[in-house]
């Protein structure tokens, strides 16, 4: 088992970007401090045991001040006082819910300031007073960490190494708190550089018997971050005012362990070359990957600023893979068989909510929002190299994807091109609560335009709906997570000019339909080439002059005025000539005329639309009919019509009610036939795997009173968050 070790005097180094959570658990090794304040280092390594922290006067401090010196030195903590209602730790054990400590004797003592009002022994209290009066509702101006609270902090720093999964840190044990108490975490440095950030979370109470301390970083933004962290408890007296230790001793007892999970660097991708075997037949499938999003291998390459596109900003705005908005799924917690090495990549938020992870502020960032087209582009550092025997018009991504909020398209920029491919097509799914696609049934995009032979930079185009990441409670968070392969089919490579032949890379337009409502200048993409493979000028002509004209030299297409619906057909030619070997100027080859290439684009007088139809979950035949979920949606918002393409396996009504018939793959097509305003949309299909396996019912664990209370509090917060997306502050 890998574990966390504690090494005093050392600090972790190295990059924390691009970590991948392993299933190996780590713990904190407890070693004796050899004088001075040392650091308990959370670092993966063999031979460690969990750190056990308990309340002891010698290892805990306070920010409380005496009533007689409110701006003076901190008050003294005492551990010889016991209020009559506090449980006796020497005769108590950890409750059954205290994890690995369950049933063990409690360690530590009650920490307090004693009682400045009642003499020793009065009303059943015990101690060796007198005890001076202490202010127990903290004043930040006088040194309190948390306003209106008094804090007890552990003297030893908790140092978290770069290979620790922040969302997996757990505190487990039991304690007693008089009165209401929050967990306090103060990282020395946050991603934003702030050094005064304090997170209070995970409220505790109870003093008559040991109560559960159970805080899981997968559910709670505790505020731990890489480097040194101060931990403690912030206590508030909820019954008396003014709040001093006169009659209100303010006690604290705690005995708990800290554990976490290890992270390992993701394995580098073995190959990013999309190439077919020399003898591969036309149409043979080929793929590379998988590729995974993480901060090591991806960057924030493009953003918008005041509506203008900004590329390769200096200094570069960072991406992080340790931030998770509270509604994003945790990739480290996926079910068995669905594990992933992908991480959420995000600029984070300057104002995290109480359940955002890890619960610390990130640098301010602008340029997230969608200004009428698209917002941010996260690109992969590793180029995708496409060989000349790959069909460029067949390239797709297949895998699992999630975005906050919108995945717009796949960014493609060939190394040989001056700019990225435009326009974008809506190719990627939306959503943030779970992956679209699964290991068994991955999501597959439509064909992705823009790739060329050679190196290509690819990325994810996404929109969070907000310009900045500074909305309150983290609601401006922008993020993406993806695990995918790049797929294509093979085709015969283009002839080498050295053989005396040439080809023209004039490719089919994508999209293949253009609406005249967008203007008379046709966005023919990919852009028609100016030169052939032998570097001879390409000339263009139209065979449909009643619909469109074409610039003979550039291939730019223009519609007739007024526009006419129909086919716009363009032919590319390259005349015979000569080719000079770039490596040997004396080698001049006679080149025959290129075979002409003809492509057609449909021109419509109607607006165009497209259908978004996301991947579907598997279903059980015995469960009967079900609705298509998520439903397909046309960009025009016109109703989508469904059709079953596998009638022997399933049927479907036009509005999307599927009736399974037998085991197999049920293929559903989504169509939108258009109307007087919109042209028909291109058909989109999705597969639904049907089985007759029994449904597995997972028993819900029973919660104790504290668990039910926490669940109630979380539920109250979740209700307000359910409608978060799509209507957020700009």
XYZ file of C-alpha atoms in Angstrom:
730
model
C 0.000 0.000 0.000
C 1.284 3.455 -0.839
C 1.042 5.935 1.984
C 1.760 9.472 3.105
C 4.893 9.956 5.159
C 5.759 12.771 7.487
C 9.268 14.176 7.146
C 10.069 17.170 9.336
C 11.860 20.120 7.764
C 11.238 19.114 4.117
C 8.886 20.701 1.638
C 7.457 18.964 -1.403
C 8.474 20.180 -4.845
C 7.787 19.437 -8.471
C 4.768 19.967 -10.654
C 1.341 19.130 -9.347
C -0.287 19.484 -12.758
C -1.754 16.523 -14.555
C -2.111 14.185 -11.625
C -4.068 10.969 -11.915
C -5.762 9.492 -8.860
C -4.780 5.951 -8.055
C -6.793 3.469 -6.063
C -3.949 3.285 -3.542
C -4.658 4.870 -0.190
C -2.206 7.088 1.649
C -2.033 8.130 5.262
C -0.014 10.514 7.373
C 2.915 9.077 9.328
C 3.073 10.324 12.910
C 6.670 10.913 14.057
C 7.838 12.620 17.221
C 8.688 16.309 16.822
C 12.280 17.014 17.808
C 11.926 20.558 19.102
C 10.279 23.545 17.443
C 7.273 23.583 15.159
C 7.716 21.017 12.450
C 5.622 20.010 9.466
C 3.688 16.784 9.102
C 4.148 16.104 5.417
C 1.414 14.404 3.410
C 3.542 12.682 0.815
C 3.104 9.313 -0.862
C 5.606 6.725 0.292
C 5.875 3.281 1.843
C 5.662 2.386 5.497
C 3.433 5.168 6.784
C 0.593 5.093 9.258
C -2.246 7.589 9.748
C -1.463 10.742 11.696
C -3.458 10.827 14.899
C -4.043 14.307 16.267
C -5.506 14.892 19.708
C -6.018 17.942 21.872
C -3.083 18.603 24.192
C -2.085 21.929 25.723
C 1.508 21.613 24.504
C 0.553 21.214 20.834
C -2.412 23.570 20.491
C -2.673 27.369 20.501
C -5.463 29.947 20.582
C -6.159 33.411 19.197
C -8.295 34.376 22.226
C -7.300 37.421 24.303
C -7.835 38.242 27.981
C -10.615 40.674 28.857
C -7.989 42.767 30.654
C -5.771 42.917 27.513
C -8.009 42.633 24.436
C -5.194 43.547 22.043
C -2.452 41.828 23.983
C -0.847 38.414 23.883
C -2.928 35.297 23.358
C -4.615 33.796 26.376
C -3.293 30.638 27.958
C -5.016 27.334 27.236
C -5.713 25.138 30.247
C -6.413 21.409 30.294
C -7.094 20.931 34.025
C -10.625 22.330 33.959
C -13.702 20.212 33.281
C -17.223 21.562 33.153
C -19.740 19.271 34.783
C -21.510 18.523 31.495
C -18.432 17.491 29.496
C -17.800 13.783 29.053
C -14.773 12.226 30.696
C -12.246 11.277 27.961
C -10.340 8.933 30.273
C -13.357 6.643 30.529
C -14.699 7.048 26.968
C -14.047 5.292 23.701
C -14.536 6.236 20.080
C -18.024 5.451 18.754
C -18.580 2.748 16.161
C -18.808 5.361 13.394
C -15.272 6.685 14.031
C -13.622 4.591 11.326
C -10.304 2.973 12.216
C -10.455 4.478 15.705
C -13.810 2.866 16.544
C -13.795 1.300 20.000
C -10.343 2.648 20.906
C -9.780 4.711 24.076
C -9.840 8.474 23.550
C -6.574 10.378 23.530
C -6.188 14.003 24.602
C -7.754 16.366 27.087
C -10.411 19.061 27.184
C -8.870 22.383 26.187
C -10.506 25.525 27.578
C -9.869 28.798 29.391
C -11.443 27.564 32.566
C -14.337 29.482 34.164
C -13.737 33.005 35.438
C -17.107 33.183 37.245
C -17.629 29.988 39.174
C -14.998 28.905 41.694
C -13.315 25.566 41.445
C -15.684 22.760 42.346
C -18.829 24.873 42.084
C -21.863 23.029 40.705
C -19.800 19.989 39.852
C -17.083 21.711 37.825
C -13.513 20.622 38.487
C -10.198 22.423 38.029
C -7.348 24.247 39.706
C -8.349 27.870 39.050
C -8.738 30.751 39.430
C -8.927 31.383 35.684
C -8.733 34.928 34.264
C -11.622 36.000 32.033
C -11.033 35.470 28.317
C -12.877 37.037 25.354
C -14.529 34.200 23.458
C -16.150 36.101 20.566
C -13.098 36.896 18.488
C -12.245 40.329 17.153
C -10.310 40.052 13.881
C -8.722 43.444 14.515
C -7.250 42.002 17.720
C -5.866 38.892 16.055
C -8.826 36.525 15.839
C -8.773 34.218 12.816
C -12.584 34.102 12.534
C -14.887 36.959 13.460
C -17.112 36.372 16.528
C -15.384 33.055 17.226
C -12.435 31.892 19.243
C -10.101 29.471 17.500
C -7.960 26.628 18.760
C -5.247 25.662 16.238
C -2.813 22.779 16.008
C 0.761 24.058 16.341
C 2.192 21.749 13.700
C 1.776 22.606 10.017
C 0.178 19.975 7.772
C 2.255 20.029 4.570
C 0.565 18.513 1.528
C 2.740 17.185 -1.262
C 1.999 17.535 -4.992
C 1.057 13.865 -5.334
C -1.895 14.008 -2.924
C -5.505 14.093 -4.129
C -6.930 17.117 -2.304
C -10.489 15.886 -2.734
C -9.681 12.650 -0.914
C -8.393 14.120 2.359
C -10.434 12.810 5.281
C -10.613 13.634 8.977
C -12.093 10.773 10.991
C -12.481 10.414 14.750
C -14.575 11.918 17.523
C -14.657 14.853 19.884
C -16.655 17.241 22.020
C -17.297 20.907 21.290
C -18.798 23.535 23.592
C -20.572 25.126 21.807
C -21.014 25.220 18.017
C -17.691 24.588 16.294
C -16.405 24.658 12.700
C -13.359 22.970 11.217
C -10.773 25.629 10.389
C -8.161 25.278 7.616
C -5.738 28.047 6.630
C -3.387 27.230 3.740
C -0.176 29.266 3.688
C -0.571 29.807 -0.074
C -3.529 29.344 -2.413
C -3.566 29.055 -6.246
C -4.423 32.759 -6.406
C -1.445 33.603 -4.206
C -3.639 34.706 -1.294
C -2.008 34.057 2.076
C -4.900 35.145 4.311
C -7.529 32.669 3.134
C -9.355 30.758 5.862
C -12.009 28.133 5.227
C -14.430 27.143 7.976
C -16.573 24.102 7.289
C -18.004 20.920 8.764
C -19.836 22.152 11.862
C -19.626 20.076 15.045
C -21.415 20.137 18.374
C -22.098 18.013 21.417
C -20.219 17.639 24.662
C -22.126 15.122 26.774
C -20.745 12.156 24.841
C -18.126 11.750 22.087
C -19.573 12.936 18.761
C -18.429 11.942 15.303
C -15.727 13.840 13.418
C -16.119 12.732 9.815
C -15.152 15.167 7.072
C -14.591 13.842 3.539
C -12.834 16.096 1.031
C -14.782 14.440 -1.770
C -17.909 16.189 -0.453
C -16.631 19.220 1.442
C -14.283 22.012 0.390
C -12.184 21.939 3.532
C -9.633 24.444 2.229
C -6.476 22.314 2.259
C -4.010 23.164 -0.505
C -0.518 22.148 -1.537
C 2.200 23.278 0.860
C 1.761 24.181 4.515
C -1.680 24.295 6.147
C -2.814 25.280 9.642
C -5.748 23.312 11.017
C -7.949 23.894 14.015
C -11.475 24.536 15.261
C -13.382 27.825 15.507
C -15.807 27.846 18.459
C -18.779 30.123 19.079
C -20.835 30.396 22.251
C -24.438 30.477 21.105
C -26.130 31.124 24.454
C -24.574 34.076 26.213
C -23.567 37.682 25.552
C -21.144 39.222 26.058
C -19.250 36.029 25.309
C -16.390 35.630 27.741
C -15.198 32.734 29.829
C -17.038 34.133 32.836
C -19.621 31.389 33.199
C -18.857 30.126 29.684
C -15.705 28.013 29.754
C -15.667 27.276 25.967
C -14.217 23.788 25.820
C -12.848 21.637 23.041
C -11.880 17.970 22.802
C -10.756 16.214 19.613
C -9.067 12.952 18.672
C -8.920 12.155 14.944
C -6.860 10.801 12.061
C -5.970 12.393 8.706
C -5.816 10.204 5.604
C -5.880 10.785 1.841
C -5.323 9.107 -1.532
C -2.251 9.183 -3.751
C -1.993 10.694 -7.194
C 0.393 9.569 -9.888
C 1.471 11.347 -13.053
C -0.497 10.200 -16.114
C 1.326 7.988 -18.535
C 2.425 9.826 -21.683
C 0.539 8.936 -24.842
C 2.559 6.359 -26.764
C 1.737 7.791 -30.176
C -0.092 10.781 -31.591
C 0.422 9.743 -35.224
C -2.773 8.872 -37.071
C -1.491 6.627 -39.850
C -2.595 3.548 -41.750
C -0.552 0.455 -42.547
C 0.975 0.560 -46.061
C -1.280 -2.270 -47.233
C -4.486 -1.013 -45.527
C -7.515 -1.097 -47.793
C -9.619 1.998 -48.340
C -12.135 2.367 -45.510
C -10.076 0.462 -42.928
C -10.625 2.070 -39.488
C -7.654 3.497 -37.593
C -7.407 5.208 -34.191
C -4.938 6.696 -31.714
C -5.232 7.475 -28.019
C -6.721 7.573 -25.509
C -6.032 11.178 -24.582
C -6.989 12.623 -21.194
C -7.574 16.178 -20.012
C -5.181 17.332 -17.306
C -3.299 20.524 -16.488
C 0.051 19.038 -17.500
C -0.932 18.181 -21.068
C -3.463 20.957 -21.819
C -3.487 24.751 -21.767
C -5.948 27.641 -22.047
C -4.977 28.739 -25.547
C -7.770 31.079 -26.615
C -10.288 33.329 -24.904
C -12.452 36.332 -25.661
C -11.742 39.831 -24.423
C -14.366 42.557 -24.943
C -15.782 40.428 -27.722
C -12.459 39.989 -29.532
C -10.577 36.722 -29.872
C -7.312 36.554 -27.922
C -4.853 33.760 -28.664
C -1.796 32.628 -26.701
C -2.139 35.293 -24.020
C 0.977 36.528 -22.229
C 1.222 35.808 -19.419
C -0.685 32.624 -20.096
C -3.838 32.229 -18.046
C -3.397 28.990 -16.113
C -5.544 25.883 -16.089
C -5.920 23.797 -12.944
C -7.014 20.194 -12.525
C -7.537 20.271 -8.752
C -10.648 22.492 -8.816
C -14.136 20.964 -8.898
C -17.371 22.906 -8.725
C -19.753 21.187 -6.307
C -22.084 19.914 -9.057
C -19.299 18.429 -11.189
C -18.833 14.720 -10.802
C -15.632 13.575 -9.121
C -13.650 11.479 -11.644
C -11.859 9.714 -8.798
C -15.204 8.413 -7.519
C -16.544 6.793 -10.692
C -17.964 3.296 -10.411
C -15.820 0.223 -10.968
C -15.275 -0.301 -14.669
C -15.833 3.390 -15.418
C -12.587 4.720 -13.955
C -10.753 7.443 -15.857
C -7.387 9.171 -15.898
C -9.049 12.391 -17.073
C -9.323 15.418 -14.797
C -11.501 18.490 -14.846
C -9.465 21.344 -16.325
C -10.610 24.785 -15.286
C -9.480 28.336 -14.443
C -11.147 27.741 -11.084
C -13.058 30.473 -9.272
C -12.055 33.426 -7.122
C -15.044 32.815 -4.833
C -15.541 29.110 -4.100
C -18.789 27.877 -2.614
C -18.879 25.903 0.598
C -18.916 22.556 -1.219
C -16.506 23.455 -4.034
C -13.255 21.513 -3.963
C -10.709 22.065 -2.585
C -12.327 25.224 -1.181
C -9.645 27.833 -1.931
C -9.605 30.851 -4.305
C -8.046 30.667 -7.772
C -6.593 33.550 -9.838
C -8.951 36.043 -11.451
C -9.546 35.212 -15.111
C -11.491 36.856 -17.921
C -12.510 35.719 -21.377
C -14.652 32.721 -20.448
C -17.886 33.852 -21.986
C -19.515 33.263 -25.331
C -19.736 36.420 -27.384
C -22.204 35.280 -30.017
C -20.006 32.448 -31.221
C -17.765 30.668 -28.738
C -15.842 31.491 -25.617
C -12.805 29.528 -24.481
C -10.538 27.024 -26.171
C -8.500 24.504 -24.179
C -5.893 22.869 -26.426
C -3.824 19.728 -26.043
C -0.072 20.358 -25.963
C 0.665 17.272 -28.048
C 0.005 17.658 -31.756
C -2.016 15.094 -33.703
C 0.044 14.081 -36.734
C -2.074 12.898 -39.659
C -0.465 10.752 -42.369
C -1.219 11.152 -46.066
C -3.003 7.789 -46.185
C -5.799 8.943 -43.853
C -9.135 10.186 -45.185
C -9.204 13.738 -43.816
C -12.971 13.885 -44.146
C -13.462 10.888 -41.826
C -11.736 12.079 -38.631
C -13.842 11.934 -35.441
C -13.437 11.898 -31.658
C -14.937 9.061 -29.661
C -14.947 8.823 -25.884
C -16.429 10.488 -22.790
C -17.016 14.214 -22.380
C -18.490 16.732 -19.935
C -18.501 20.521 -19.905
C -19.649 23.426 -17.793
C -21.789 24.600 -19.385
C -21.486 23.987 -23.111
C -19.180 21.976 -25.306
C -19.387 23.731 -28.634
C -16.931 22.125 -31.005
C -13.533 20.607 -31.624
C -10.805 23.159 -32.294
C -8.474 22.270 -35.173
C -5.443 24.251 -36.359
C -3.073 22.607 -38.848
C 0.585 23.577 -38.436
C 0.644 24.610 -42.095
C -2.362 26.950 -41.741
C -2.215 30.593 -40.733
C -5.361 30.289 -38.633
C -7.651 27.712 -37.083
C -10.518 26.115 -38.946
C -13.797 28.054 -39.017
C -16.701 27.900 -38.747
C -17.167 25.601 -35.790
C -19.867 22.959 -35.703
C -21.637 21.992 -32.504
C -20.027 18.585 -32.149
C -19.675 18.044 -28.409
C -22.199 17.338 -25.626
C -23.152 19.660 -22.806
C -23.574 18.884 -19.127
C -21.420 18.653 -16.031
C -23.095 16.199 -13.657
C -21.680 13.128 -15.399
C -19.882 11.915 -18.498
C -21.733 11.802 -21.794
C -20.684 8.403 -23.088
C -19.450 5.387 -21.189
C -16.641 2.851 -21.456
C -18.961 0.395 -23.204
C -20.850 2.980 -25.269
C -18.656 6.012 -25.972
C -19.958 9.240 -27.454
C -18.844 9.772 -31.059
C -18.764 13.164 -32.736
C -19.727 13.840 -36.313
C -16.791 14.136 -38.706
C -14.498 16.993 -37.693
C -13.483 19.405 -40.443
C -10.180 21.230 -40.557
C -7.516 18.521 -40.281
C -4.654 18.518 -42.788
C -1.786 16.136 -43.435
C 0.972 16.798 -40.901
C 0.784 18.212 -37.373
C -2.539 19.550 -36.093
C -3.283 21.258 -32.776
C -6.624 20.149 -31.403
C -8.704 21.388 -28.501
C -12.117 21.766 -26.933
C -14.268 24.825 -27.557
C -16.499 25.586 -24.571
C -18.668 28.284 -23.098
C -19.423 28.900 -19.443
C -21.911 31.692 -20.010
C -19.933 34.262 -17.980
C -17.082 36.610 -18.809
C -15.225 36.239 -15.515
C -14.660 33.593 -12.870
C -15.525 35.867 -9.945
C -19.248 35.262 -9.411
C -20.240 34.629 -5.822
C -20.213 31.048 -4.547
C -18.334 29.764 -7.575
C -21.238 29.912 -10.024
C -18.973 31.314 -12.776
C -16.880 28.163 -12.845
C -15.859 26.972 -16.325
C -14.608 23.452 -16.866
C -14.112 20.531 -19.211
C -13.226 16.889 -18.812
C -12.624 14.460 -21.654
C -11.219 11.015 -22.358
C -11.150 10.246 -26.073
C -9.543 8.634 -29.080
C -9.033 10.147 -32.519
C -10.474 7.855 -35.196
C -10.546 7.858 -39.000
C -10.585 5.587 -42.044
C -7.816 4.869 -44.509
C -7.460 5.836 -48.150
C -4.758 5.564 -50.813
C -2.090 8.278 -50.420
C -1.738 11.092 -52.944
C 0.780 10.514 -55.763
C 4.292 11.861 -55.352
C 5.082 14.725 -57.807
C 8.379 12.984 -58.493
C 6.397 10.447 -60.508
C 5.179 13.164 -62.868
C 1.643 13.312 -61.448
C -0.181 15.764 -59.235
C -3.346 15.914 -57.154
C -5.635 18.679 -55.910
C -6.710 18.605 -52.265
C -10.125 20.167 -52.942
C -12.289 18.609 -50.252
C -16.019 18.276 -49.786
C -17.541 21.287 -48.006
C -18.388 20.881 -44.343
C -21.165 21.676 -43.693
C -22.544 20.692 -47.058
C -25.508 23.088 -46.890
C -25.284 26.878 -46.946
C -28.161 29.229 -46.193
C -28.398 32.294 -48.396
C -29.796 34.099 -45.358
C -26.171 34.299 -44.144
C -25.089 36.450 -47.115
C -23.940 36.055 -50.702
C -20.327 35.156 -49.823
C -20.297 31.412 -49.258
C -18.322 30.037 -46.304
C -16.828 27.116 -48.246
C -14.755 25.140 -45.770
C -12.164 23.729 -45.868
C -10.810 26.632 -47.892
C -10.182 25.636 -51.543
C -6.420 25.146 -52.120
C -4.430 27.597 -54.238
C -1.781 25.051 -55.300
C -1.702 21.394 -56.315
C 0.575 18.797 -54.755
C 3.145 19.741 -57.437
C 2.921 23.437 -56.482
C 1.064 24.322 -59.692
C -1.713 26.924 -59.586
C -5.252 25.584 -59.206
C -8.040 27.158 -61.260
C -11.752 26.971 -60.501
C -14.930 27.042 -62.545
C -18.629 26.594 -61.854
C -20.997 24.325 -63.743
C -24.011 25.962 -62.049
C -23.766 29.670 -62.998
C -27.467 30.114 -62.324
C -26.783 29.438 -58.616
C -23.219 30.605 -57.941
C -20.035 32.008 -59.412
C -16.445 31.282 -58.385
C -13.194 33.229 -58.435
C -10.983 31.304 -60.862
C -7.805 31.929 -58.848
C -8.938 31.667 -55.203
C -11.989 29.400 -55.342
C -14.064 31.974 -53.428
C -17.763 31.296 -54.111
C -20.464 33.959 -54.464
C -24.204 33.430 -54.861
C -26.207 35.047 -57.625
C -28.442 37.987 -56.720
C -31.198 37.412 -55.842
C -30.206 34.045 -54.371
C -31.532 30.866 -55.908
C -31.960 27.558 -54.109
C -30.153 24.609 -55.669
C -26.767 22.928 -56.089
C -23.599 25.005 -56.354
C -21.043 22.806 -58.138
C -17.388 23.837 -58.401
C -14.574 22.113 -60.303
C -10.849 22.458 -59.577
C -8.158 21.938 -62.222
C -4.389 22.192 -62.423
C -2.689 22.321 -65.811
C 0.390 20.383 -66.895
C 3.699 21.950 -65.965
C 6.965 21.230 -64.230
C 7.957 20.473 -60.678
C 11.358 21.245 -59.168
C 12.617 18.985 -56.410
C 13.024 21.263 -53.333
C 16.070 19.216 -52.300
C 17.716 19.214 -55.733
C 17.145 22.204 -58.001
C 18.642 20.320 -60.938
C 15.867 17.704 -60.727
C 13.001 19.182 -62.799
C 10.112 16.823 -63.526
C 7.454 17.212 -66.213
C 4.022 17.046 -64.578
C 0.848 15.950 -66.315
C -2.450 17.756 -65.743
C -4.170 16.896 -62.485
C -7.382 14.903 -62.464
C -10.152 17.461 -61.975
C -12.004 17.478 -58.650
C -15.650 18.477 -58.399
C -17.487 19.307 -55.181
C -21.058 20.411 -54.533
C -22.703 22.493 -51.825
C -26.469 22.774 -51.471
C -27.788 26.329 -51.300
C -31.022 26.930 -49.453
C -33.097 30.041 -48.959
C -34.107 28.741 -45.551
C -32.200 28.992 -42.288
C -30.125 25.944 -41.438
C -30.410 23.953 -38.223
C -28.667 21.047 -36.566
C -29.654 18.412 -34.031
C -27.883 17.712 -30.740
C -28.566 14.113 -29.691
C -26.485 12.924 -26.744
C -25.457 9.382 -25.825
C -28.088 7.167 -24.167
C -27.778 4.849 -21.174
C -28.223 1.094 -21.449
C -31.679 -0.234 -20.544
C -33.255 -3.476 -19.308
C -35.839 -5.119 -21.542
C -38.002 -6.276 -18.577
C -38.290 -2.656 -17.379
C -40.530 -1.864 -20.338
C -41.011 1.372 -22.239
C -38.920 4.425 -21.475
C -38.360 7.928 -22.818
C -35.345 8.967 -24.860
C -33.144 10.682 -22.266
C -31.487 13.055 -22.831
C -33.851 14.096 -25.577
C -32.594 15.320 -28.932
C -32.905 19.029 -29.570
C -32.840 21.037 -32.782
C -30.988 24.359 -32.756
C -34.146 25.862 -34.280
C -36.107 24.620 -31.238
C -38.530 22.918 -33.631
C -39.765 19.478 -32.437
C -37.564 16.489 -33.231
C -39.070 13.315 -34.684
C -37.675 9.894 -33.699
C -37.486 6.721 -35.789
C -36.244 3.249 -34.905
C -33.710 1.896 -37.368
C -33.802 -1.523 -35.641
C -37.483 -2.455 -35.596
C -36.784 -6.053 -34.560
C -35.054 -4.827 -31.395
C -37.074 -1.753 -30.454
C -39.787 0.615 -31.599
C -40.137 4.305 -30.853
C -42.947 6.812 -31.104
C -42.338 10.060 -32.919
C -42.131 11.906 -29.603
C -39.496 9.566 -28.151
C -41.095 6.720 -26.177
C -38.984 3.601 -26.783
C -40.439 0.105 -26.405
C -37.735 -2.575 -26.122
C -38.434 -5.951 -27.758
C -35.329 -8.061 -27.197
C -31.636 -7.896 -26.339
C -29.450 -5.997 -28.755
C -28.474 -2.537 -29.908
C -31.468 -0.281 -30.460
C -30.618 2.486 -32.944
C -32.766 5.625 -32.797
C -32.657 8.340 -35.454
C -33.547 11.960 -34.717
C -34.846 14.147 -37.564
C -36.236 17.642 -37.917
C -37.907 18.077 -41.338
C -37.885 21.868 -41.264
C -40.646 24.333 -42.023
C -41.244 27.522 -43.985
C -38.325 29.137 -42.128
C -35.825 26.289 -41.586
C -34.329 23.680 -43.879
C -34.363 20.050 -42.749
C -31.642 19.125 -40.276
C -29.077 16.430 -40.919
C -30.148 13.144 -39.296
C -28.395 12.164 -36.062
C -28.508 8.679 -34.493
C -27.757 7.167 -31.109
C -27.506 3.564 -29.924
C -29.158 2.145 -26.793
C -27.915 -1.198 -25.510
C -30.804 -3.415 -24.390
C -30.289 -6.368 -22.041
C -32.459 -8.555 -19.860
C -30.031 -8.696 -16.922
C -31.653 -8.173 -13.497
C -31.592 -4.704 -12.064
C -29.058 -4.369 -9.229
C -30.513 -2.589 -6.205
C -27.996 -0.805 -3.994
C -28.961 -0.608 -0.336
C -28.864 2.924 1.057
C -26.777 3.030 4.255
C -28.498 4.023 7.481
C -27.490 7.458 8.777
C -27.128 8.381 12.427
C -28.621 11.585 13.853
C -25.577 13.663 12.886
C -25.576 12.201 9.382
C -29.261 12.987 8.939
C -28.682 16.520 10.150
C -25.826 17.052 7.716
C -27.890 15.513 4.913
C -30.717 17.926 5.725
C -28.355 20.890 5.582
C -26.852 19.700 2.303
C -30.304 19.104 0.853
C -31.391 22.613 1.752
C -28.373 23.979 -0.090
C -28.785 21.664 -3.062
C -32.313 22.867 -3.688
C -31.042 26.352 -4.346
C -28.307 25.022 -6.601
C -30.413 22.774 -8.800
C -31.355 25.604 -11.138
C -27.862 27.036 -11.218
C -26.856 26.490 -14.790
C -28.169 28.411 -17.758
C -29.303 31.381 -15.603
C -26.210 32.765 -13.971
C -24.853 36.251 -13.502
C -22.852 37.670 -16.404
